[in-house]
Amino acid sequence: MIPFSPPRIDERTIAEVTAALRSGWITTGPRTKEFERRLADYCGVPNVIALNSWTNACELVLRWFGIGPGDEVIVPAYTYCATANIIVHCGATPVMVDVLDDFTIDPALLAKAITPRTKCIMPVDIGGLPADMSMCMRLAKEASGRFEARSPMQGKLGRPLVLSDAAHSFGASIGGKKLGTQADITGFSFHAVKNLTTAEGGALALNMPSPFDNAALYKHFNTMSLHGQNKDALAKSQAGAWRYDVEFAGWKCNMTDLHAAIGLVELERYDAETMPRRKAICDRYHAAFANDARFIAPVLRDSSREGSYHLYMLRVAIATEAQRDAIITAITTREVSVNVHFIPMPMLTVYKNMGYRIEDYPNAYKQYSREISLPVYYDLTDAQVDTVITAVKDSVLEVMGV
Ligand SMILES: *Cc1c(COP(=O)(O)O)cnc(C)c1O
C-alpha cells in the first residue's frame, strides 16, 4: 500500500531528538528558541513564536485581539474545521464565504461579507497555494471607517485583523517573497502530515504594523502560552530566580524542545531537499493530468504566487460526489491511499447544527464533490508516482467508463 503522507524520519531526526533528550532539557528551552530564530529568518519577519499547534497559536491571536460574543470572523467555507472552531471557542461567529475554483476565498464575496462587527479575516492557503493576501489587506484597511472596536487591541489597530491560515503553505511565496510578511499575523502548522513537521506544533509570524511592537507581542504570546506566568521554566531555572507572578489566567500551549529538535532538522533541509522533491512529484502528476480532459489539475503556481506543494488536489471533471467516492474505493483497491481535502465546514454536523447550509456555498460543494488528493511526500519515488497515476486513471475508467 502506498501511504498518503508519512513523515520523513531518518537517522538525523532521531539523532537530534536523542541529543535533546540527553541534554537534560526537554520542555521549552534553547532548541525552541533556536527554531524560532531560524523560522523568523526564513519568513523575513523579526519575531516568530513556536507553540504546540496551529489551533492553539491562532486561538491565542483571536483572544489577544479581544474577539468574543457579537464579533464576526470571516473564513472560507472550504477549509479544515480548526479554522472556524477557534472562533467558536472565543464565542464569536464564523462568517463563511464561498471559494474560487483554485480553492481560495472569493474576493467579491469576502468584500460583501464585511460588516462593522468583522474583527478578523482569515484567508486559508488550501493545498499550499497562497490566497490573495494583498486583496485581504486592502479590504481590511478599507473597512476601517465602519470598524466598531470593542477591545484595546481592536482600538489600536482600527480595522479587522488579517490572520492568515498558512497551515499548508510554509515556504510558499507571493511575488518571490516567502509567506510571513503579507498578513498581520501568519499561522503555520507543523502537524505530522504537514510539509514541515515537529510531530505536533505550530508557529506565528508576527508582522503587526506600528504602533504595535512585535518583540513585545512575542513576549506577550509567550506569557499567554504559559498560564500568564511572567517567567518561563528556563528563566526560573537560573540561580535565585524562583519568584514569579501570574498576570492573567492564560493558556498552556508551549512547544517542547523535543518537538523543536525535529523542526530544526526539517527546516535545515526544507529548501534544499523537501520543497524540490515535493515540487518534482507535483510536476510529475501535472504532466499526467493537466492535459487530460477528464481531470482538473490544481494550480501549483502562477505569475504572482508559488505554492508549497503540500497537496496535489486533483478533481475528476464530470464526477458526482457518489462517483468520486466510488473512484476512491477503486483506487484503494489498487493499493494506493488517497484523501479528500476537505469536507466543507457547512457539511459537518457541528456547523449544520449552527444553521450553516452547504447550498449557500455552491462552489465549495462543487469542488469538494469531485476532489481527490494524491500522495505527496519526500520519500515517494517516481515509480510510486507512476503507480498512483495509473491507479487513478484505471479507477476513473472503471467507474466513469471513460
Ligand atoms: C492542519 C490544519 C490546521 C490545524 O493545524 P494544527 O497544527 O493541527 O492545529 C488548520 N488549518 C488547516 C487548513 C489545516 O489543514
CSV table of C-alpha atoms and ligand atoms in Angstrom, one decimal:
chain,number,residue,atom,x,y,z
A,1,MET,CA,0.0,0.0,0.0
A,2,ILE,CA,1.4,3.4,-0.9
A,3,PRO,CA,0.7,5.6,2.2
A,4,PHE,CA,-0.8,9.1,1.8
A,5,SER,CA,1.6,11.3,3.8
A,6,PRO,CA,4.1,9.6,6.1
A,7,PRO,CA,6.6,12.0,7.9
A,8,ARG,CA,10.3,11.9,6.8
A,9,ILE,CA,12.1,10.4,9.9
A,10,ASP,CA,15.7,9.4,9.3
A,11,GLU,CA,18.8,9.0,11.4
A,12,ARG,CA,19.4,12.7,11.5
A,13,THR,CA,16.0,13.3,13.0
A,14,ILE,CA,16.5,10.6,15.5
A,15,ALA,CA,20.0,11.9,16.4
A,16,GLU,CA,18.7,15.4,17.0
A,17,VAL,CA,15.8,14.2,19.2
A,18,THR,CA,18.2,11.9,21.1
A,19,ALA,CA,20.5,14.9,21.7
A,20,ALA,CA,17.7,16.9,23.1
A,21,LEU,CA,16.8,14.0,25.4
A,22,ARG,CA,20.4,13.6,26.6
A,23,SER,CA,20.7,17.4,27.1
A,24,GLY,CA,18.5,17.1,30.2
A,25,TRP,CA,16.3,20.0,28.9
A,26,ILE,CA,13.1,18.6,27.3
A,27,THR,CA,10.5,21.3,27.5
A,28,THR,CA,10.6,24.8,26.0
A,29,GLY,CA,14.3,25.9,26.0
A,30,PRO,CA,17.3,26.5,23.8
A,31,ARG,CA,16.1,24.4,20.9
A,32,THR,CA,12.7,26.0,20.7
A,33,LYS,CA,14.3,29.5,20.8
A,34,GLU,CA,16.8,28.5,18.1
A,35,PHE,CA,13.9,27.1,16.0
A,36,GLU,CA,12.0,30.4,16.4
A,37,ARG,CA,15.0,32.5,15.3
A,38,ARG,CA,15.5,30.3,12.2
A,39,LEU,CA,11.8,30.4,11.3
A,40,ALA,CA,11.9,34.2,11.6
A,41,ASP,CA,15.0,34.4,9.3
A,42,TYR,CA,13.2,32.1,6.9
A,43,CYS,CA,10.0,34.1,6.8
A,44,GLY,CA,11.7,37.5,6.8
A,45,VAL,CA,10.0,38.8,10.0
A,46,PRO,CA,11.6,39.9,13.2
A,47,ASN,CA,9.6,37.6,15.5
A,48,VAL,CA,8.2,34.1,15.3
A,49,ILE,CA,6.7,32.3,18.2
A,50,ALA,CA,6.6,28.4,18.1
A,51,LEU,CA,3.7,26.8,20.0
A,52,ASN,CA,2.2,23.3,20.3
A,53,SER,CA,-0.3,23.6,17.3
A,54,TRP,CA,-1.7,26.0,14.7
A,55,THR,CA,-5.0,25.7,16.5
A,56,ASN,CA,-3.8,26.9,19.9
A,57,ALA,CA,-1.4,29.5,18.3
A,58,CYS,CA,-4.2,31.1,16.3
A,59,GLU,CA,-6.7,30.9,19.1
A,60,LEU,CA,-4.3,33.0,21.2
A,61,VAL,CA,-4.3,35.6,18.5
A,62,LEU,CA,-8.1,35.8,18.4
A,63,ARG,CA,-8.1,36.1,22.3
A,64,TRP,CA,-5.3,38.7,22.3
A,65,PHE,CA,-7.3,40.7,19.8
A,66,GLY,CA,-10.3,40.6,22.2
A,67,ILE,CA,-12.6,38.7,19.9
A,68,GLY,CA,-15.7,37.4,21.6
A,69,PRO,CA,-19.5,37.2,21.5
A,70,GLY,CA,-21.1,39.5,18.9
A,71,ASP,CA,-17.9,39.6,16.9
A,72,GLU,CA,-17.6,38.1,13.4
A,73,VAL,CA,-14.6,36.4,11.8
A,74,ILE,CA,-14.6,35.7,8.1
A,75,VAL,CA,-13.3,32.4,6.8
A,76,PRO,CA,-13.7,30.4,3.6
A,77,ALA,CA,-16.3,27.6,3.8
A,78,TYR,CA,-13.7,25.3,2.3
A,79,THR,CA,-11.1,24.6,5.0
A,80,TYR,CA,-10.3,22.2,7.9
A,81,CYS,CA,-12.6,22.7,10.9
A,82,ALA,CA,-9.8,24.2,13.0
A,83,THR,CA,-10.1,27.5,11.2
A,84,ALA,CA,-13.6,28.0,12.4
A,85,ASN,CA,-13.5,26.0,15.7
A,86,ILE,CA,-11.2,28.6,17.3
A,87,ILE,CA,-13.7,31.3,16.5
A,88,VAL,CA,-16.4,29.3,18.2
A,89,HIS,CA,-14.1,28.7,21.2
A,90,CYS,CA,-14.0,32.5,21.6
A,91,GLY,CA,-17.8,32.8,21.5
A,92,ALA,CA,-17.6,34.7,18.2
A,93,THR,CA,-19.4,34.0,14.9
A,94,PRO,CA,-17.6,32.4,11.9
A,95,VAL,CA,-18.9,34.1,8.8
A,96,MET,CA,-18.3,31.6,6.0
A,97,VAL,CA,-17.6,32.7,2.4
A,98,ASP,CA,-17.5,30.6,-0.8
A,99,VAL,CA,-14.3,29.9,-2.7
A,100,LEU,CA,-12.9,30.3,-6.2
A,101,ASP,CA,-12.0,27.3,-8.4
A,102,ASP,CA,-8.4,27.4,-7.0
A,103,PHE,CA,-10.0,26.8,-3.5
A,104,THR,CA,-9.0,30.2,-2.1
A,105,ILE,CA,-11.6,32.7,-0.7
A,106,ASP,CA,-13.7,34.5,-3.3
A,107,PRO,CA,-12.7,38.2,-3.1
A,108,ALA,CA,-16.1,39.6,-4.3
A,109,LEU,CA,-18.0,37.5,-1.7
A,110,LEU,CA,-15.4,38.4,1.0
A,111,ALA,CA,-15.9,42.1,0.3
A,112,LYS,CA,-19.7,41.7,0.7
A,113,ALA,CA,-19.4,39.8,4.0
A,114,ILE,CA,-17.6,42.6,5.8
A,115,THR,CA,-19.7,44.4,8.4
A,116,PRO,CA,-18.9,46.7,11.3
A,117,ARG,CA,-18.7,43.6,13.5
A,118,THR,CA,-16.0,42.0,11.4
A,119,LYS,CA,-13.0,41.7,13.7
A,120,CYS,CA,-10.8,39.4,11.7
A,121,ILE,CA,-10.4,38.0,8.2
A,122,MET,CA,-8.8,34.5,8.0
A,123,PRO,CA,-7.9,33.6,4.4
A,124,VAL,CA,-6.7,29.9,4.0
A,125,ASP,CA,-3.9,28.8,1.7
A,126,ILE,CA,-5.5,25.4,0.8
A,127,GLY,CA,-3.1,22.9,-0.5
A,128,GLY,CA,-0.3,25.4,-0.1
A,129,LEU,CA,-1.4,27.9,-2.7
A,130,PRO,CA,-1.4,31.4,-1.2
A,131,ALA,CA,-4.8,33.2,-1.1
A,132,ASP,CA,-4.8,36.8,-2.5
A,133,MET,CA,-3.2,38.4,0.6
A,134,SER,CA,-2.9,41.9,-0.8
A,135,MET,CA,-6.6,41.9,-1.6
A,136,CYS,CA,-7.4,40.8,2.0
A,137,MET,CA,-5.2,43.5,3.4
A,138,ARG,CA,-6.8,46.1,1.1
A,139,LEU,CA,-10.3,45.1,2.1
A,140,ALA,CA,-9.3,45.1,5.8
A,141,LYS,CA,-7.9,48.6,5.5
A,142,GLU,CA,-10.9,49.8,3.6
A,143,ALA,CA,-13.2,48.6,6.4
A,144,SER,CA,-11.5,50.9,9.0
A,145,GLY,CA,-14.2,53.6,8.6
A,146,ARG,CA,-17.0,51.4,9.8
A,147,PHE,CA,-15.0,49.2,12.2
A,148,GLU,CA,-16.5,49.0,15.7
A,149,ALA,CA,-13.6,48.5,18.1
A,150,ARG,CA,-14.6,46.7,21.3
A,151,SER,CA,-11.2,45.9,22.9
A,152,PRO,CA,-8.0,47.9,23.4
A,153,MET,CA,-6.2,46.0,20.7
A,154,GLN,CA,-9.0,46.5,18.2
A,155,GLY,CA,-8.9,50.2,19.0
A,156,LYS,CA,-5.2,50.3,18.5
A,157,LEU,CA,-5.4,48.6,15.0
A,158,GLY,CA,-8.6,50.4,14.0
A,159,ARG,CA,-9.6,47.8,11.4
A,160,PRO,CA,-10.1,44.0,11.1
A,161,LEU,CA,-7.0,41.9,11.7
A,162,VAL,CA,-5.8,39.7,8.9
A,163,LEU,CA,-4.7,36.4,10.3
A,164,SER,CA,-3.6,34.1,7.5
A,165,ASP,CA,-4.2,30.3,7.9
A,166,ALA,CA,-1.0,29.2,6.4
A,167,ALA,CA,-1.2,25.7,7.9
A,168,HIS,CA,-0.4,24.3,4.4
A,169,SER,CA,1.8,26.9,3.0
A,170,PHE,CA,5.1,27.2,4.9
A,171,GLY,CA,7.7,28.1,2.3
A,172,ALA,CA,5.2,29.3,-0.3
A,173,SER,CA,5.8,32.7,-1.8
A,174,ILE,CA,4.0,35.7,-3.3
A,175,GLY,CA,6.0,37.8,-5.7
A,176,GLY,CA,9.1,35.8,-4.8
A,177,LYS,CA,8.8,36.6,-1.1
A,178,LYS,CA,8.2,33.8,1.4
A,179,LEU,CA,5.0,33.9,3.4
A,180,GLY,CA,5.1,35.8,6.7
A,181,THR,CA,5.3,39.4,5.7
A,182,GLN,CA,2.0,39.7,3.8
A,183,ALA,CA,-0.6,39.4,6.5
A,184,ASP,CA,-0.7,41.0,10.0
A,185,ILE,CA,0.0,37.6,11.5
A,186,THR,CA,0.6,34.3,9.6
A,187,GLY,CA,-0.1,31.0,11.3
A,188,PHE,CA,1.8,27.8,10.3
A,189,SER,CA,1.1,24.2,11.3
A,190,PHE,CA,3.8,21.6,11.9
A,191,HIS,CA,1.4,18.7,12.4
A,192,ALA,CA,2.7,15.3,11.4
A,193,VAL,CA,1.1,15.4,7.9
A,194,LYS,CA,2.2,18.9,7.0
A,195,ASN,CA,5.1,20.0,4.8
A,196,LEU,CA,7.4,20.7,7.7
A,197,THR,CA,6.7,18.8,10.9
A,198,THR,CA,7.5,18.8,14.6
A,199,ALA,CA,5.1,15.9,15.2
A,200,GLU,CA,2.6,18.4,16.6
A,201,GLY,CA,3.3,22.1,16.5
A,202,GLY,CA,2.6,25.5,15.0
A,203,ALA,CA,4.0,29.0,14.8
A,204,LEU,CA,3.0,32.6,14.4
A,205,ALA,CA,5.0,35.0,12.2
A,206,LEU,CA,4.4,38.4,13.8
A,207,ASN,CA,4.1,41.3,11.3
A,208,MET,CA,1.8,43.8,13.1
A,209,PRO,CA,2.1,47.4,11.7
A,210,SER,CA,3.2,50.3,14.0
A,211,PRO,CA,2.4,51.3,16.7
A,212,PHE,CA,2.4,47.6,17.6
A,213,ASP,CA,5.8,46.3,18.9
A,214,ASN,CA,6.3,42.8,17.6
A,215,ALA,CA,9.0,42.0,20.1
A,216,ALA,CA,6.7,42.9,22.9
A,217,LEU,CA,3.9,40.9,21.2
A,218,TYR,CA,6.2,37.9,21.1
A,219,LYS,CA,6.8,38.2,24.8
A,220,HIS,CA,3.0,38.6,25.4
A,221,PHE,CA,2.1,35.4,23.4
A,222,ASN,CA,4.8,33.6,25.3
A,223,THR,CA,3.2,34.6,28.6
A,224,MET,CA,-0.3,33.7,27.2
A,225,SER,CA,1.0,30.3,26.3
A,226,LEU,CA,2.3,29.7,29.9
A,227,HIS,CA,-0.7,30.4,32.1
A,228,GLY,CA,0.0,34.1,32.2
A,229,GLN,CA,3.1,33.4,34.2
A,230,ASN,CA,5.8,36.1,33.8
A,231,LYS,CA,8.8,33.7,33.8
A,232,ASP,CA,9.1,30.5,31.7
A,233,ALA,CA,10.8,27.3,33.1
A,234,LEU,CA,14.2,28.2,31.6
A,235,ALA,CA,14.2,31.6,33.2
A,236,LYS,CA,13.1,30.2,36.6
A,237,SER,CA,15.8,27.6,36.5
A,238,GLN,CA,18.5,30.3,36.7
A,239,ALA,CA,20.1,30.6,40.2
A,240,GLY,CA,17.9,32.6,42.6
A,241,ALA,CA,15.2,33.3,40.0
A,242,TRP,CA,12.5,31.2,41.6
A,243,ARG,CA,10.0,34.0,42.3
A,244,TYR,CA,7.3,34.5,39.6
A,245,ASP,CA,3.9,36.1,39.2
A,246,VAL,CA,0.8,35.2,37.2
A,247,GLU,CA,-0.6,38.2,35.4
A,248,PHE,CA,-3.8,36.7,34.0
A,249,ALA,CA,-5.4,33.3,33.6
A,250,GLY,CA,-3.6,32.2,30.5
A,251,TRP,CA,-3.4,29.1,28.4
A,252,LYS,CA,-0.9,26.2,28.2
A,253,CYS,CA,0.4,25.6,24.7
A,254,ASN,CA,4.1,26.0,24.5
A,255,MET,CA,6.4,24.0,22.2
A,256,THR,CA,8.8,21.5,23.8
A,257,ASP,CA,12.5,21.2,22.8
A,258,LEU,CA,11.9,17.6,21.7
A,259,HIS,CA,9.5,18.9,19.1
A,260,ALA,CA,11.8,21.8,18.2
A,261,ALA,CA,14.6,19.3,17.6
A,262,ILE,CA,12.6,17.6,14.8
A,263,GLY,CA,11.7,21.1,13.4
A,264,LEU,CA,15.4,22.2,13.3
A,265,VAL,CA,16.3,19.2,11.2
A,266,GLU,CA,13.2,19.7,9.0
A,267,LEU,CA,13.9,23.4,8.5
A,268,GLU,CA,17.6,22.9,7.7
A,269,ARG,CA,16.8,20.7,4.7
A,270,TYR,CA,13.5,22.3,3.7
A,271,ASP,CA,14.6,24.4,0.7
A,272,ALA,CA,17.3,22.1,-0.5
A,273,GLU,CA,15.5,18.8,-0.2
A,274,THR,CA,11.9,18.9,0.9
A,275,MET,CA,10.4,21.5,-1.4
A,276,PRO,CA,12.3,20.4,-4.6
A,277,ARG,CA,11.2,16.8,-4.1
A,278,ARG,CA,7.5,17.8,-3.4
A,279,LYS,CA,7.6,20.1,-6.5
A,280,ALA,CA,9.0,17.3,-8.7
A,281,ILE,CA,6.2,15.0,-7.5
A,282,CYS,CA,3.5,17.5,-8.2
A,283,ASP,CA,5.0,18.4,-11.6
A,284,ARG,CA,5.0,14.6,-12.5
A,285,TYR,CA,1.3,14.5,-11.6
A,286,HIS,CA,0.7,17.6,-13.6
A,287,ALA,CA,2.3,16.1,-16.7
A,288,ALA,CA,-0.2,13.2,-16.4
A,289,PHE,CA,-3.4,15.1,-15.5
A,290,ALA,CA,-3.2,18.7,-16.7
A,291,ASN,CA,-3.9,18.0,-20.3
A,292,ASP,CA,-6.4,15.1,-19.8
A,293,ALA,CA,-9.9,16.4,-20.2
A,294,ARG,CA,-11.3,14.0,-17.6
A,295,PHE,CA,-9.4,15.9,-14.9
A,296,ILE,CA,-9.0,19.4,-13.5
A,297,ALA,CA,-5.4,19.8,-12.1
A,298,PRO,CA,-4.7,22.1,-9.2
A,299,VAL,CA,-3.0,25.5,-9.6
A,300,LEU,CA,0.6,24.9,-8.3
A,301,ARG,CA,1.9,28.4,-9.2
A,302,ASP,CA,1.0,31.3,-11.4
A,303,SER,CA,2.5,34.7,-12.3
A,304,SER,CA,2.4,36.1,-8.8
A,305,ARG,CA,2.4,33.1,-6.4
A,306,GLU,CA,4.2,29.8,-5.9
A,307,GLY,CA,2.6,27.2,-3.6
A,308,SER,CA,4.3,24.9,-1.1
A,309,TYR,CA,3.4,21.7,-3.0
A,310,HIS,CA,1.6,20.5,0.2
A,311,LEU,CA,-1.3,18.7,-1.5
A,312,TYR,CA,-2.0,17.6,-5.1
A,313,MET,CA,-5.7,18.4,-5.1
A,314,LEU,CA,-6.9,16.7,-8.3
A,315,ARG,CA,-10.5,16.9,-9.4
A,316,VAL,CA,-12.4,14.4,-11.7
A,317,ALA,CA,-14.1,16.9,-14.0
A,318,ILE,CA,-17.5,15.2,-14.5
A,319,ALA,CA,-17.8,13.0,-11.4
A,320,THR,CA,-20.7,13.4,-8.9
A,321,GLU,CA,-19.9,13.0,-5.2
A,322,ALA,CA,-21.0,9.4,-5.3
A,323,GLN,CA,-18.9,8.6,-8.4
A,324,ARG,CA,-15.9,10.3,-6.7
A,325,ASP,CA,-16.4,8.1,-3.6
A,326,ALA,CA,-16.6,5.0,-5.9
A,327,ILE,CA,-13.3,6.1,-7.6
A,328,ILE,CA,-11.6,6.5,-4.2
A,329,THR,CA,-12.7,2.9,-3.3
A,330,ALA,CA,-11.4,1.7,-6.7
A,331,ILE,CA,-8.0,3.5,-6.1
A,332,THR,CA,-7.7,2.0,-2.6
A,333,THR,CA,-8.3,-1.5,-4.1
A,334,ARG,CA,-5.2,-0.7,-6.2
A,335,GLU,CA,-3.1,-0.3,-3.0
A,336,VAL,CA,-2.9,3.5,-3.2
A,337,SER,CA,-4.0,5.8,-0.3
A,338,VAL,CA,-5.8,9.0,-1.2
A,339,ASN,CA,-7.8,11.6,0.7
A,340,VAL,CA,-10.3,14.3,0.3
A,341,HIS,CA,-9.4,17.9,1.4
A,342,PHE,CA,-11.8,19.0,2.7
A,343,ILE,CA,-15.4,18.2,3.5
A,344,PRO,CA,-16.7,21.9,3.5
A,345,MET,CA,-17.5,23.0,7.0
A,346,PRO,CA,-21.2,23.6,6.3
A,347,MET,CA,-21.5,19.8,5.7
A,348,LEU,CA,-20.2,18.9,9.2
A,349,THR,CA,-22.7,18.2,12.0
A,350,VAL,CA,-21.3,20.9,14.3
A,351,TYR,CA,-21.8,23.6,11.7
A,352,LYS,CA,-25.1,22.2,10.3
A,353,ASN,CA,-26.4,22.4,13.9
A,354,MET,CA,-25.4,26.1,13.9
A,355,GLY,CA,-27.5,26.7,10.8
A,356,TYR,CA,-24.9,26.8,8.1
A,357,ARG,CA,-26.2,25.2,4.8
A,358,ILE,CA,-24.0,23.8,2.0
A,359,GLU,CA,-26.5,25.1,-0.5
A,360,ASP,CA,-25.2,28.6,0.3
A,361,TYR,CA,-21.7,27.6,-0.8
A,362,PRO,CA,-22.2,26.0,-4.2
A,363,ASN,CA,-18.7,26.3,-5.4
A,364,ALA,CA,-17.3,24.8,-2.2
A,365,TYR,CA,-19.6,21.8,-2.8
A,366,LYS,CA,-18.8,21.5,-6.5
A,367,GLN,CA,-15.0,21.4,-5.8
A,368,TYR,CA,-15.3,19.1,-2.9
A,369,SER,CA,-17.7,16.6,-4.7
A,370,ARG,CA,-15.0,15.8,-7.3
A,371,GLU,CA,-11.8,16.3,-5.4
A,372,ILE,CA,-9.2,13.6,-4.7
A,373,SER,CA,-5.9,14.4,-3.0
A,374,LEU,CA,-3.0,12.3,-4.2
A,375,PRO,CA,0.0,11.2,-2.1
A,376,VAL,CA,2.9,13.8,-1.9
A,377,TYR,CA,5.8,13.2,0.5
A,378,TYR,CA,9.6,13.3,0.4
A,379,ASP,CA,10.2,9.6,0.3
A,380,LEU,CA,7.7,8.9,-2.6
A,381,THR,CA,9.6,7.6,-5.6
A,382,ASP,CA,8.9,8.4,-9.2
A,383,ALA,CA,8.0,4.8,-9.8
A,384,GLN,CA,5.4,5.1,-7.0
A,385,VAL,CA,4.1,8.4,-8.5
A,386,ASP,CA,3.6,6.5,-11.7
A,387,THR,CA,1.7,3.7,-9.8
A,388,VAL,CA,-0.6,6.4,-8.4
A,389,ILE,CA,-1.2,7.9,-11.8
A,390,THR,CA,-2.1,4.5,-13.3
A,391,ALA,CA,-4.3,3.6,-10.3
A,392,VAL,CA,-6.2,6.9,-10.7
A,393,LYS,CA,-6.7,6.7,-14.4
A,394,ASP,CA,-7.7,3.0,-14.3
A,395,SER,CA,-10.2,3.7,-11.5
A,396,VAL,CA,-11.8,6.6,-13.3
A,397,LEU,CA,-12.2,4.4,-16.4
A,398,GLU,CA,-13.7,1.6,-14.2
A,399,VAL,CA,-16.2,3.9,-12.6
A,400,MET,CA,-17.0,6.5,-15.3
A,401,GLY,CA,-16.5,4.3,-18.4
A,402,VAL,CA,-14.1,6.8,-20.0
B,1,LIG,C1,-3.9,21.2,9.9
B,1,LIG,C2,-4.7,22.4,9.7
B,1,LIG,C3,-5.0,23.3,10.8
B,1,LIG,C4,-4.7,22.9,12.2
B,1,LIG,O1,-3.3,22.7,12.5
B,1,LIG,P1,-2.9,22.0,13.8
B,1,LIG,O2,-1.4,22.3,13.9
B,1,LIG,O3,-3.2,20.6,13.7
B,1,LIG,O4,-3.7,22.7,14.9
B,1,LIG,C5,-5.6,24.5,10.5
B,1,LIG,N1,-6.0,24.8,9.3
B,1,LIG,C6,-5.8,24.0,8.2
B,1,LIG,C7,-6.3,24.4,6.9
B,1,LIG,C8,-5.2,22.7,8.4
B,1,LIG,O5,-5.1,21.9,7.4
